[in-house]
Amino acid sequence: TPEQAQQVAAPLRAVVAELLGDDAARATRILYGGSVKSGNIAGFLREPDVDGALVGGASLDVQEFSAIARFRSHVGV
């Protein structure tokens, strides 16, 4: 779930901040590596510490992949 992704991403960012500083933590992009599709991508990217996602099988469907790529124009993220 998006909440679980955030529960993992936040401590990762905190470790980067502790080891390398706040600037490095802000500059580090943390990607969700599970399954995303057009119906759930916005939920993941609304989380403050999830900066992107890896698109797997959905990338094989042009319509689905296009919807994922355009999601920002449809939601307030």
PDB file of N, CA and C in Angstrom:
ATOM      1  N   THR A   1       0.841  -1.189   0.000  1.00  0.00           N
ATOM      2  CA  THR A   1       0.000   0.000   0.000  1.00  0.00           C
ATOM      3  C   THR A   1       0.883   1.248   0.000  1.00  0.00           C
ATOM      4  N   PRO A   2       0.328   2.384  -0.380  1.00  0.00           N
ATOM      5  CA  PRO A   2       1.101   3.622  -0.302  1.00  0.00           C
ATOM      6  C   PRO A   2       1.624   3.903   1.104  1.00  0.00           C
ATOM      7  N   GLU A   3       0.818   3.584   2.095  1.00  0.00           N
ATOM      8  CA  GLU A   3       1.234   3.824   3.476  1.00  0.00           C
ATOM      9  C   GLU A   3       2.438   2.961   3.844  1.00  0.00           C
ATOM     10  N   GLN A   4       2.439   1.719   3.395  1.00  0.00           N
ATOM     11  CA  GLN A   4       3.579   0.841   3.665  1.00  0.00           C
ATOM     12  C   GLN A   4       4.836   1.337   2.949  1.00  0.00           C
ATOM     13  N   ALA A   5       4.670   1.819   1.739  1.00  0.00           N
ATOM     14  CA  ALA A   5       5.814   2.371   1.007  1.00  0.00           C
ATOM     15  C   ALA A   5       6.403   3.552   1.771  1.00  0.00           C
ATOM     16  N   GLN A   6       5.548   4.400   2.306  1.00  0.00           N
ATOM     17  CA  GLN A   6       6.008   5.547   3.090  1.00  0.00           C
ATOM     18  C   GLN A   6       6.722   5.091   4.363  1.00  0.00           C
ATOM     19  N   GLN A   7       6.207   4.031   4.996  1.00  0.00           N
ATOM     20  CA  GLN A   7       6.827   3.521   6.219  1.00  0.00           C
ATOM     21  C   GLN A   7       8.249   3.023   5.966  1.00  0.00           C
ATOM     22  N   VAL A   8       8.531   2.596   4.759  1.00  0.00           N
ATOM     23  CA  VAL A   8       9.882   2.158   4.403  1.00  0.00           C
ATOM     24  C   VAL A   8      10.723   3.343   3.921  1.00  0.00           C
ATOM     25  N   ALA A   9      10.128   4.212   3.118  1.00  0.00           N
ATOM     26  CA  ALA A   9      10.877   5.317   2.507  1.00  0.00           C
ATOM     27  C   ALA A   9      11.341   6.349   3.534  1.00  0.00           C
ATOM     28  N   ALA A  10      10.514   6.660   4.506  1.00  0.00           N
ATOM     29  CA  ALA A  10      10.869   7.696   5.490  1.00  0.00           C
ATOM     30  C   ALA A  10      12.134   7.343   6.268  1.00  0.00           C
ATOM     31  N   PRO A  11      12.252   6.126   6.814  1.00  0.00           N
ATOM     32  CA  PRO A  11      13.492   5.792   7.518  1.00  0.00           C
ATOM     33  C   PRO A  11      14.712   5.758   6.587  1.00  0.00           C
ATOM     34  N   LEU A  12      14.510   5.360   5.336  1.00  0.00           N
ATOM     35  CA  LEU A  12      15.630   5.389   4.388  1.00  0.00           C
ATOM     36  C   LEU A  12      16.141   6.812   4.200  1.00  0.00           C
ATOM     37  N   ARG A  13      15.208   7.743   4.024  1.00  0.00           N
ATOM     38  CA  ARG A  13      15.606   9.141   3.847  1.00  0.00           C
ATOM     39  C   ARG A  13      16.285   9.661   5.117  1.00  0.00           C
ATOM     40  N   ALA A  14      15.795   9.238   6.278  1.00  0.00           N
ATOM     41  CA  ALA A  14      16.391   9.670   7.545  1.00  0.00           C
ATOM     42  C   ALA A  14      17.830   9.179   7.673  1.00  0.00           C
ATOM     43  N   VAL A  15      18.097   7.963   7.229  1.00  0.00           N
ATOM     44  CA  VAL A  15      19.463   7.430   7.278  1.00  0.00           C
ATOM     45  C   VAL A  15      20.377   8.229   6.351  1.00  0.00           C
ATOM     46  N   VAL A  16      19.885   8.546   5.158  1.00  0.00           N
ATOM     47  CA  VAL A  16      20.686   9.362   4.237  1.00  0.00           C
ATOM     48  C   VAL A  16      20.988  10.714   4.881  1.00  0.00           C
ATOM     49  N   ALA A  17      19.987  11.310   5.522  1.00  0.00           N
ATOM     50  CA  ALA A  17      20.190  12.608   6.182  1.00  0.00           C
ATOM     51  C   ALA A  17      21.228  12.495   7.289  1.00  0.00           C
ATOM     52  N   GLU A  18      21.138  11.430   8.063  1.00  0.00           N
ATOM     53  CA  GLU A  18      22.078  11.240   9.171  1.00  0.00           C
ATOM     54  C   GLU A  18      23.509  11.055   8.673  1.00  0.00           C
ATOM     55  N   LEU A  19      23.665  10.283   7.612  1.00  0.00           N
ATOM     56  CA  LEU A  19      25.004   9.971   7.112  1.00  0.00           C
ATOM     57  C   LEU A  19      25.589  11.050   6.202  1.00  0.00           C
ATOM     58  N   LEU A  20      24.717  11.682   5.398  1.00  0.00           N
ATOM     59  CA  LEU A  20      25.220  12.584   4.356  1.00  0.00           C
ATOM     60  C   LEU A  20      24.694  14.009   4.444  1.00  0.00           C
ATOM     61  N   GLY A  21      23.739  14.233   5.343  1.00  0.00           N
ATOM     62  CA  GLY A  21      23.200  15.575   5.513  1.00  0.00           C
ATOM     63  C   GLY A  21      21.837  15.769   4.863  1.00  0.00           C
ATOM     64  N   ASP A  22      21.176  16.835   5.288  1.00  0.00           N
ATOM     65  CA  ASP A  22      19.822  17.120   4.810  1.00  0.00           C
ATOM     66  C   ASP A  22      19.762  17.403   3.315  1.00  0.00           C
ATOM     67  N   ASP A  23      20.748  18.101   2.788  1.00  0.00           N
ATOM     68  CA  ASP A  23      20.744  18.393   1.350  1.00  0.00           C
ATOM     69  C   ASP A  23      20.776  17.105   0.532  1.00  0.00           C
ATOM     70  N   ALA A  24      21.600  16.174   0.948  1.00  0.00           N
ATOM     71  CA  ALA A  24      21.684  14.890   0.245  1.00  0.00           C
ATOM     72  C   ALA A  24      20.379  14.116   0.376  1.00  0.00           C
ATOM     73  N   ALA A  25      19.764  14.176   1.549  1.00  0.00           N
ATOM     74  CA  ALA A  25      18.497  13.471   1.752  1.00  0.00           C
ATOM     75  C   ALA A  25      17.411  14.045   0.853  1.00  0.00           C
ATOM     76  N   ARG A  26      17.365  15.377   0.742  1.00  0.00           N
ATOM     77  CA  ARG A  26      16.371  16.003  -0.139  1.00  0.00           C
ATOM     78  C   ARG A  26      16.635  15.679  -1.607  1.00  0.00           C
ATOM     79  N   ALA A  27      17.892  15.554  -1.973  1.00  0.00           N
ATOM     80  CA  ALA A  27      18.254  15.290  -3.368  1.00  0.00           C
ATOM     81  C   ALA A  27      18.108  13.819  -3.754  1.00  0.00           C
ATOM     82  N   THR A  28      18.039  12.937  -2.767  1.00  0.00           N
ATOM     83  CA  THR A  28      17.926  11.509  -3.036  1.00  0.00           C
ATOM     84  C   THR A  28      16.508  11.170  -3.466  1.00  0.00           C
ATOM     85  N   ARG A  29      16.374  10.455  -4.566  1.00  0.00           N
ATOM     86  CA  ARG A  29      15.070  10.032  -5.062  1.00  0.00           C
ATOM     87  C   ARG A  29      14.836   8.592  -4.638  1.00  0.00           C
ATOM     88  N   ILE A  30      13.738   8.377  -3.923  1.00  0.00           N
ATOM     89  CA  ILE A  30      13.378   7.044  -3.451  1.00  0.00           C
ATOM     90  C   ILE A  30      12.216   6.555  -4.301  1.00  0.00           C
ATOM     91  N   LEU A  31      12.421   5.407  -4.951  1.00  0.00           N
ATOM     92  CA  LEU A  31      11.414   4.846  -5.840  1.00  0.00           C
ATOM     93  C   LEU A  31      10.714   3.666  -5.186  1.00  0.00           C
ATOM     94  N   TYR A  32       9.402   3.599  -5.378  1.00  0.00           N
ATOM     95  CA  TYR A  32       8.633   2.435  -4.959  1.00  0.00           C
ATOM     96  C   TYR A  32       8.857   1.348  -5.999  1.00  0.00           C
ATOM     97  N   GLY A  33       9.232   0.171  -5.571  1.00  0.00           N
ATOM     98  CA  GLY A  33       9.586  -0.894  -6.503  1.00  0.00           C
ATOM     99  C   GLY A  33       8.533  -1.956  -6.701  1.00  0.00           C
ATOM    100  N   GLY A  34       7.350  -1.772  -6.129  1.00  0.00           N
ATOM    101  CA  GLY A  34       6.291  -2.753  -6.314  1.00  0.00           C
ATOM    102  C   GLY A  34       5.483  -2.476  -7.564  1.00  0.00           C
ATOM    103  N   SER A  35       4.353  -3.119  -7.665  1.00  0.00           N
ATOM    104  CA  SER A  35       3.510  -2.997  -8.851  1.00  0.00           C
ATOM    105  C   SER A  35       2.686  -1.715  -8.811  1.00  0.00           C
ATOM    106  N   VAL A  36       2.793  -0.915  -9.856  1.00  0.00           N
ATOM    107  CA  VAL A  36       1.940   0.267  -9.977  1.00  0.00           C
ATOM    108  C   VAL A  36       1.162   0.190 -11.276  1.00  0.00           C
ATOM    109  N   LYS A  37       0.015   0.817 -11.263  1.00  0.00           N
ATOM    110  CA  LYS A  37      -0.821   0.942 -12.454  1.00  0.00           C
ATOM    111  C   LYS A  37      -1.517   2.287 -12.371  1.00  0.00           C
ATOM    112  N   SER A  38      -2.256   2.626 -13.379  1.00  0.00           N
ATOM    113  CA  SER A  38      -2.880   3.950 -13.410  1.00  0.00           C
ATOM    114  C   SER A  38      -3.832   4.164 -12.243  1.00  0.00           C
ATOM    115  N   GLY A  39      -4.399   3.096 -11.733  1.00  0.00           N
ATOM    116  CA  GLY A  39      -5.349   3.212 -10.632  1.00  0.00           C
ATOM    117  C   GLY A  39      -4.728   3.437  -9.267  1.00  0.00           C
ATOM    118  N   ASN A  40      -3.411   3.188  -9.128  1.00  0.00           N
ATOM    119  CA  ASN A  40      -2.814   3.363  -7.802  1.00  0.00           C
ATOM    120  C   ASN A  40      -1.573   4.255  -7.771  1.00  0.00           C
ATOM    121  N   ILE A  41      -1.098   4.711  -8.911  1.00  0.00           N
ATOM    122  CA  ILE A  41       0.140   5.495  -8.936  1.00  0.00           C
ATOM    123  C   ILE A  41       0.033   6.782  -8.116  1.00  0.00           C
ATOM    124  N   ALA A  42      -1.087   7.463  -8.205  1.00  0.00           N
ATOM    125  CA  ALA A  42      -1.239   8.739  -7.488  1.00  0.00           C
ATOM    126  C   ALA A  42      -1.124   8.541  -5.982  1.00  0.00           C
ATOM    127  N   GLY A  43      -1.696   7.459  -5.466  1.00  0.00           N
ATOM    128  CA  GLY A  43      -1.617   7.193  -4.033  1.00  0.00           C
ATOM    129  C   GLY A  43      -0.182   7.055  -3.555  1.00  0.00           C
ATOM    130  N   PHE A  44       0.634   6.377  -4.346  1.00  0.00           N
ATOM    131  CA  PHE A  44       2.038   6.215  -3.964  1.00  0.00           C
ATOM    132  C   PHE A  44       2.778   7.540  -4.018  1.00  0.00           C
ATOM    133  N   LEU A  45       2.530   8.309  -5.060  1.00  0.00           N
ATOM    134  CA  LEU A  45       3.301   9.538  -5.224  1.00  0.00           C
ATOM    135  C   LEU A  45       2.772  10.693  -4.396  1.00  0.00           C
ATOM    136  N   ARG A  46       1.669  10.502  -3.713  1.00  0.00           N
ATOM    137  CA  ARG A  46       1.215  11.500  -2.739  1.00  0.00           C
ATOM    138  C   ARG A  46       2.002  11.394  -1.439  1.00  0.00           C
ATOM    139  N   GLU A  47       2.643  10.258  -1.231  1.00  0.00           N
ATOM    140  CA  GLU A  47       3.422  10.064  -0.005  1.00  0.00           C
ATOM    141  C   GLU A  47       4.660  10.962  -0.056  1.00  0.00           C
ATOM    142  N   PRO A  48       4.986  11.625   1.037  1.00  0.00           N
ATOM    143  CA  PRO A  48       6.052  12.631   1.009  1.00  0.00           C
ATOM    144  C   PRO A  48       7.450  12.092   0.714  1.00  0.00           C
ATOM    145  N   ASP A  49       7.704  10.834   1.016  1.00  0.00           N
ATOM    146  CA  ASP A  49       9.050  10.299   0.820  1.00  0.00           C
ATOM    147  C   ASP A  49       9.154   9.323  -0.347  1.00  0.00           C
ATOM    148  N   VAL A  50       8.086   9.168  -1.114  1.00  0.00           N
ATOM    149  CA  VAL A  50       8.108   8.324  -2.314  1.00  0.00           C
ATOM    150  C   VAL A  50       8.182   9.260  -3.514  1.00  0.00           C
ATOM    151  N   ASP A  51       9.297   9.200  -4.234  1.00  0.00           N
ATOM    152  CA  ASP A  51       9.550  10.151  -5.317  1.00  0.00           C
ATOM    153  C   ASP A  51       9.265   9.604  -6.706  1.00  0.00           C
ATOM    154  N   GLY A  52       9.032   8.325  -6.815  1.00  0.00           N
ATOM    155  CA  GLY A  52       8.788   7.732  -8.124  1.00  0.00           C
ATOM    156  C   GLY A  52       8.465   6.267  -7.962  1.00  0.00           C
ATOM    157  N   ALA A  53       8.274   5.604  -9.089  1.00  0.00           N
ATOM    158  CA  ALA A  53       7.919   4.189  -9.053  1.00  0.00           C
ATOM    159  C   ALA A  53       8.512   3.489 -10.265  1.00  0.00           C
ATOM    160  N   LEU A  54       8.743   2.224 -10.109  1.00  0.00           N
ATOM    161  CA  LEU A  54       9.183   1.391 -11.215  1.00  0.00           C
ATOM    162  C   LEU A  54       7.936   0.771 -11.836  1.00  0.00           C
ATOM    163  N   VAL A  55       7.794   0.902 -13.126  1.00  0.00           N
ATOM    164  CA  VAL A  55       6.618   0.375 -13.813  1.00  0.00           C
ATOM    165  C   VAL A  55       7.009  -0.947 -14.458  1.00  0.00           C
ATOM    166  N   GLY A  56       6.311  -2.008 -14.069  1.00  0.00           N
ATOM    167  CA  GLY A  56       6.620  -3.332 -14.601  1.00  0.00           C
ATOM    168  C   GLY A  56       5.720  -3.698 -15.761  1.00  0.00           C
ATOM    169  N   GLY A  57       4.852  -4.664 -15.528  1.00  0.00           N
ATOM    170  CA  GLY A  57       3.983  -5.187 -16.574  1.00  0.00           C
ATOM    171  C   GLY A  57       3.085  -4.150 -17.216  1.00  0.00           C
ATOM    172  N   ALA A  58       2.721  -3.123 -16.469  1.00  0.00           N
ATOM    173  CA  ALA A  58       1.860  -2.076 -17.024  1.00  0.00           C
ATOM    174  C   ALA A  58       2.535  -1.361 -18.186  1.00  0.00           C
ATOM    175  N   SER A  59       3.848  -1.424 -18.259  1.00  0.00           N
ATOM    176  CA  SER A  59       4.559  -0.753 -19.350  1.00  0.00           C
ATOM    177  C   SER A  59       4.369  -1.468 -20.684  1.00  0.00           C
ATOM    178  N   LEU A  60       3.856  -2.684 -20.653  1.00  0.00           N
ATOM    179  CA  LEU A  60       3.628  -3.435 -21.887  1.00  0.00           C
ATOM    180  C   LEU A  60       2.316  -3.057 -22.559  1.00  0.00           C
ATOM    181  N   ASP A  61       1.474  -2.336 -21.856  1.00  0.00           N
ATOM    182  CA  ASP A  61       0.185  -1.889 -22.383  1.00  0.00           C
ATOM    183  C   ASP A  61       0.274  -0.382 -22.627  1.00  0.00           C
ATOM    184  N   VAL A  62       0.232   0.030 -23.880  1.00  0.00           N
ATOM    185  CA  VAL A  62       0.436   1.438 -24.228  1.00  0.00           C
ATOM    186  C   VAL A  62      -0.560   2.341 -23.520  1.00  0.00           C
ATOM    187  N   GLN A  63      -1.819   1.966 -23.483  1.00  0.00           N
ATOM    188  CA  GLN A  63      -2.848   2.795 -22.847  1.00  0.00           C
ATOM    189  C   GLN A  63      -2.577   2.934 -21.349  1.00  0.00           C
ATOM    190  N   GLU A  64      -2.272   1.832 -20.710  1.00  0.00           N
ATOM    191  CA  GLU A  64      -2.017   1.839 -19.266  1.00  0.00           C
ATOM    192  C   GLU A  64      -0.765   2.649 -18.944  1.00  0.00           C
ATOM    193  N   PHE A  65       0.291   2.426 -19.693  1.00  0.00           N
ATOM    194  CA  PHE A  65       1.529   3.153 -19.450  1.00  0.00           C
ATOM    195  C   PHE A  65       1.331   4.651 -19.681  1.00  0.00           C
ATOM    196  N   SER A  66       0.598   4.999 -20.716  1.00  0.00           N
ATOM    197  CA  SER A  66       0.317   6.415 -20.995  1.00  0.00           C
ATOM    198  C   SER A  66      -0.464   7.049 -19.857  1.00  0.00           C
ATOM    199  N   ALA A  67      -1.420   6.314 -19.317  1.00  0.00           N
ATOM    200  CA  ALA A  67      -2.207   6.836 -18.194  1.00  0.00           C
ATOM    201  C   ALA A  67      -1.324   7.049 -16.970  1.00  0.00           C
ATOM    202  N   ILE A  68      -0.398   6.150 -16.727  1.00  0.00           N
ATOM    203  CA  ILE A  68       0.533   6.313 -15.608  1.00  0.00           C
ATOM    204  C   ILE A  68       1.399   7.552 -15.832  1.00  0.00           C
ATOM    205  N   ALA A  69       1.901   7.703 -17.042  1.00  0.00           N
ATOM    206  CA  ALA A  69       2.779   8.835 -17.347  1.00  0.00           C
ATOM    207  C   ALA A  69       2.049  10.169 -17.237  1.00  0.00           C
ATOM    208  N   ARG A  70       0.738  10.176 -17.477  1.00  0.00           N
ATOM    209  CA  ARG A  70      -0.040  11.418 -17.441  1.00  0.00           C
ATOM    210  C   ARG A  70      -0.728  11.667 -16.107  1.00  0.00           C
ATOM    211  N   PHE A  71      -0.534  10.828 -15.117  1.00  0.00           N
ATOM    212  CA  PHE A  71      -1.337  10.906 -13.903  1.00  0.00           C
ATOM    213  C   PHE A  71      -1.305  12.283 -13.253  1.00  0.00           C
ATOM    214  N   ARG A  72      -0.195  13.000 -13.298  1.00  0.00           N
ATOM    215  CA  ARG A  72      -0.092  14.301 -12.628  1.00  0.00           C
ATOM    216  C   ARG A  72      -1.089  15.314 -13.173  1.00  0.00           C
ATOM    217  N   SER A  73      -1.490  15.169 -14.415  1.00  0.00           N
ATOM    218  CA  SER A  73      -2.449  16.120 -14.972  1.00  0.00           C
ATOM    219  C   SER A  73      -3.871  15.829 -14.505  1.00  0.00           C
ATOM    220  N   HIS A  74      -4.073  14.709 -13.827  1.00  0.00           N
ATOM    221  CA  HIS A  74      -5.411  14.318 -13.391  1.00  0.00           C
ATOM    222  C   HIS A  74      -5.617  14.362 -11.886  1.00  0.00           C
ATOM    223  N   VAL A  75      -4.545  14.508 -11.137  1.00  0.00           N
ATOM    224  CA  VAL A  75      -4.663  14.536  -9.675  1.00  0.00           C
ATOM    225  C   VAL A  75      -3.834  15.678  -9.117  1.00  0.00           C
ATOM    226  N   GLY A  76      -4.126  16.036  -7.909  1.00  0.00           N
ATOM    227  CA  GLY A  76      -3.382  17.129  -7.275  1.00  0.00           C
ATOM    228  C   GLY A  76      -2.126  16.671  -6.588  1.00  0.00           C
ATOM    229  N   VAL A  77      -1.191  16.144  -7.322  1.00  0.00           N
ATOM    230  CA  VAL A  77       0.079  15.703  -6.744  1.00  0.00           C
ATOM    231  C   VAL A  77       1.126  16.744  -7.044  1.00  0.00           C
TER     232      VAL A  77
END
